[in-house]
Amino acid sequence: MVDWRLAGPKVLKAAFEEAPEDAPALVLAAEIAALRRGAAHARALDPDVVLFEECVEPSLALETIERLGRVDAVVLAADDPRCTGCIAALQEVPGLRVVSYGRAQGASVRILDAQLYTTCSAASIQVGRESFDMSIGAPGFERLDAALAALAAVKALGGDVAAASARFSGVQAD
């Protein structure tokens, strides 16, 4: 995953050069202002998944998708009620998969229950009709949200979400 939000051109170039050649996909954590600053280079990214970690207006999300060119999937946080319009607008784009994550009832990847401990966080996750438990070695809801966003990206790519969640706790899934 390359985080476009914090990077200047040199940092981005280094991130792409250091990426493993057999990387199965590029997930872009996008911020609208950063994409506008790097507009001339945005199409060169060619991401498989665009992850909006914060709510974005539907018109700006559509503009970002257009600016990037070919994008297979978009991942959005479902907990902010302002995202509802964005999710609906993006679902109208032909061929674009839209995956949402969070605690909200309609989220594609959803936390059903969470427990925070001093050294870790544990959560029950629901993806479609399947539910499973996940543990990560860091406390806090912001860490769980980041893990959920990563699992939503795995779902958007058609990967095994249960196996990916097991890797957070260092467990190899069967």
Short mmCIF file of C-alpha atoms in Angstrom, two decimals:
data_model
loop_
_atom_site.label_atom_id
_atom_site.label_comp_id
_atom_site.label_asym_id
_atom_site.label_seq_id
_atom_site.Cartn_x
_atom_site.Cartn_y
_atom_site.Cartn_z
CA MET A 1 0.00 0.00 0.00
CA VAL A 2 1.30 3.44 -0.89
CA ASP A 3 0.03 6.39 1.15
CA TRP A 4 -0.26 9.26 -1.35
CA ARG A 5 -1.50 11.66 1.36
CA LEU A 6 1.84 12.24 3.08
CA ALA A 7 4.22 11.80 0.22
CA GLY A 8 6.02 14.12 -2.13
CA PRO A 9 7.22 12.90 -5.53
CA LYS A 10 10.55 11.54 -4.18
CA VAL A 11 8.85 9.56 -1.41
CA LEU A 12 6.30 8.11 -3.85
CA LYS A 13 9.03 7.13 -6.31
CA ALA A 14 10.95 5.38 -3.53
CA ALA A 15 7.80 3.59 -2.32
CA PHE A 16 7.10 2.23 -5.79
CA GLU A 17 10.72 1.19 -6.30
CA GLU A 18 10.74 -0.66 -2.97
CA ALA A 19 7.44 -2.45 -3.61
CA PRO A 20 7.83 -6.18 -4.19
CA GLU A 21 7.64 -7.12 -7.86
CA ASP A 22 5.11 -9.84 -7.10
CA ALA A 23 2.76 -7.48 -5.21
CA PRO A 24 -0.74 -8.62 -6.19
CA ALA A 25 -2.37 -5.17 -6.07
CA LEU A 26 -1.88 -1.49 -5.37
CA VAL A 27 -4.10 0.06 -2.70
CA LEU A 28 -4.04 3.85 -2.69
CA ALA A 29 -4.96 5.67 0.55
CA ALA A 30 -6.34 8.83 -1.02
CA GLU A 31 -6.84 12.35 0.18
CA ILE A 32 -8.45 14.72 -2.32
CA ALA A 33 -6.08 17.67 -1.69
CA ALA A 34 -3.00 15.48 -2.14
CA LEU A 35 -4.33 14.03 -5.38
CA ARG A 36 -4.97 17.52 -6.71
CA ARG A 37 -1.37 18.54 -5.88
CA GLY A 38 -0.07 15.56 -7.79
CA ALA A 39 -2.64 15.73 -10.58
CA ALA A 40 -0.08 15.37 -13.35
CA HIS A 41 1.09 12.05 -11.93
CA ALA A 42 -2.22 10.65 -10.66
CA ARG A 43 -2.97 8.50 -13.73
CA ALA A 44 0.47 6.92 -13.51
CA LEU A 45 -0.49 5.35 -10.17
CA ASP A 46 -3.03 2.98 -11.77
CA PRO A 47 -4.35 1.69 -8.40
CA ASP A 48 -6.49 -1.41 -8.05
CA VAL A 49 -8.25 -0.04 -4.96
CA VAL A 50 -8.72 3.52 -3.73
CA LEU A 51 -9.24 3.83 0.02
CA PHE A 52 -10.97 6.96 1.31
CA GLU A 53 -10.40 6.87 5.07
CA GLU A 54 -12.44 10.02 5.63
CA CYS A 55 -15.79 11.09 4.25
CA VAL A 56 -15.64 12.74 0.86
CA GLU A 57 -18.31 14.56 -1.16
CA PRO A 58 -19.73 12.40 -3.99
CA SER A 59 -18.63 14.83 -6.71
CA LEU A 60 -15.04 14.86 -5.38
CA ALA A 61 -14.96 11.07 -5.12
CA LEU A 62 -16.16 10.75 -8.72
CA GLU A 63 -13.61 13.36 -9.83
CA THR A 64 -10.85 11.43 -8.06
CA ILE A 65 -11.84 8.16 -9.72
CA GLU A 66 -11.85 9.92 -13.09
CA ARG A 67 -8.49 11.58 -12.39
CA LEU A 68 -6.90 8.24 -11.53
CA GLY A 69 -8.18 6.54 -14.66
CA ARG A 70 -8.84 2.83 -14.27
CA VAL A 71 -9.83 1.89 -10.71
CA ASP A 72 -11.34 -1.49 -9.89
CA ALA A 73 -12.71 -0.78 -6.42
CA VAL A 74 -13.27 1.93 -3.82
CA VAL A 75 -13.26 1.45 -0.05
CA LEU A 76 -15.15 3.93 2.16
CA ALA A 77 -15.85 4.31 5.88
CA ALA A 78 -19.56 3.69 6.47
CA ASP A 79 -19.78 5.17 9.99
CA ASP A 80 -20.04 8.81 8.89
CA PRO A 81 -23.63 9.48 7.74
CA ARG A 82 -22.27 11.96 5.16
CA CYS A 83 -20.69 9.00 3.32
CA THR A 84 -24.09 7.53 2.44
CA GLY A 85 -24.43 9.79 -0.60
CA CYS A 86 -20.90 9.03 -1.73
CA ILE A 87 -21.41 5.29 -1.43
CA ALA A 88 -24.67 5.53 -3.42
CA ALA A 89 -23.06 7.71 -6.13
CA LEU A 90 -20.07 5.40 -6.56
CA GLN A 91 -22.29 2.31 -6.73
CA GLU A 92 -23.76 3.83 -9.91
CA VAL A 93 -20.37 3.77 -11.69
CA PRO A 94 -20.35 0.76 -14.06
CA GLY A 95 -17.72 -1.84 -13.22
CA LEU A 96 -16.65 -0.18 -9.95
CA ARG A 97 -16.84 -2.30 -6.80
CA VAL A 98 -17.72 -0.29 -3.67
CA VAL A 99 -16.89 -1.78 -0.27
CA SER A 100 -17.65 -0.05 3.01
CA TYR A 101 -16.33 -0.73 6.50
CA GLY A 102 -17.16 0.28 10.06
CA ARG A 103 -19.73 -0.26 12.75
CA ALA A 104 -22.73 0.91 10.68
CA GLN A 105 -25.48 -1.60 9.97
CA GLY A 106 -24.98 -1.65 6.19
CA ALA A 107 -21.16 -1.86 6.14
CA SER A 108 -19.70 -4.57 3.89
CA VAL A 109 -17.01 -5.34 6.51
CA ARG A 110 -18.47 -4.65 9.93
CA ILE A 111 -17.38 -4.75 13.56
CA LEU A 112 -20.09 -6.45 15.58
CA ASP A 113 -18.33 -6.21 18.94
CA ALA A 114 -14.95 -4.97 20.12
CA GLN A 115 -12.91 -5.27 23.30
CA LEU A 116 -9.92 -3.03 23.98
CA TYR A 117 -7.16 -4.27 26.26
CA THR A 118 -3.91 -2.64 27.36
CA THR A 119 -1.79 -4.47 24.78
CA CYS A 120 -4.26 -5.50 22.08
CA SER A 121 -7.72 -5.14 20.58
CA ALA A 122 -10.16 -7.93 19.79
CA ALA A 123 -13.23 -7.75 17.58
CA SER A 124 -15.96 -9.85 16.08
CA ILE A 125 -16.16 -9.09 12.36
CA GLN A 126 -19.00 -9.73 9.90
CA VAL A 127 -18.43 -9.97 6.16
CA GLY A 128 -21.62 -10.84 4.34
CA ARG A 129 -23.12 -13.80 6.18
CA GLU A 130 -19.79 -14.92 7.59
CA SER A 131 -18.52 -13.75 10.97
CA PHE A 132 -15.21 -14.40 12.71
CA ASP A 133 -13.00 -13.07 15.47
CA MET A 134 -9.92 -10.95 14.97
CA SER A 135 -7.18 -9.82 17.34
CA ILE A 136 -4.53 -7.20 16.68
CA GLY A 137 -1.47 -6.45 18.78
CA ALA A 138 -2.33 -2.79 19.33
CA PRO A 139 -5.00 -1.18 21.51
CA GLY A 140 -7.51 1.38 20.30
CA PHE A 141 -10.47 1.90 18.02
CA GLU A 142 -8.33 3.77 15.49
CA ARG A 143 -6.21 0.61 15.11
CA LEU A 144 -9.33 -1.50 14.65
CA ASP A 145 -10.62 0.94 12.03
CA ALA A 146 -7.30 0.72 10.16
CA ALA A 147 -7.45 -3.10 10.28
CA LEU A 148 -11.06 -3.00 9.09
CA ALA A 149 -10.10 -0.73 6.18
CA ALA A 150 -7.37 -3.20 5.22
CA LEU A 151 -9.86 -6.09 5.37
CA ALA A 152 -12.29 -4.09 3.22
CA ALA A 153 -9.51 -3.65 0.64
CA VAL A 154 -8.91 -7.42 0.71
CA LYS A 155 -12.65 -7.97 0.14
CA ALA A 156 -12.66 -5.42 -2.71
CA LEU A 157 -9.82 -7.36 -4.34
CA GLY A 158 -11.70 -10.65 -3.96
CA GLY A 159 -9.29 -12.03 -1.36
CA ASP A 160 -9.88 -14.24 1.68
CA VAL A 161 -10.90 -11.79 4.42
CA ALA A 162 -10.88 -14.41 7.19
CA ALA A 163 -7.33 -15.48 6.31
CA ALA A 164 -6.22 -11.83 6.14
CA SER A 165 -7.71 -11.11 9.56
CA ALA A 166 -5.87 -14.10 11.02
CA ARG A 167 -2.59 -12.58 9.88
CA PHE A 168 -3.17 -9.54 12.15
CA SER A 169 -2.76 -11.80 15.18
CA GLY A 170 0.07 -13.79 13.62
CA VAL A 171 -2.11 -16.88 13.13
CA GLN A 172 -1.91 -18.79 9.86
CA ALA A 173 -5.42 -19.59 8.61
CA ASP A 174 -6.12 -23.14 7.45
#
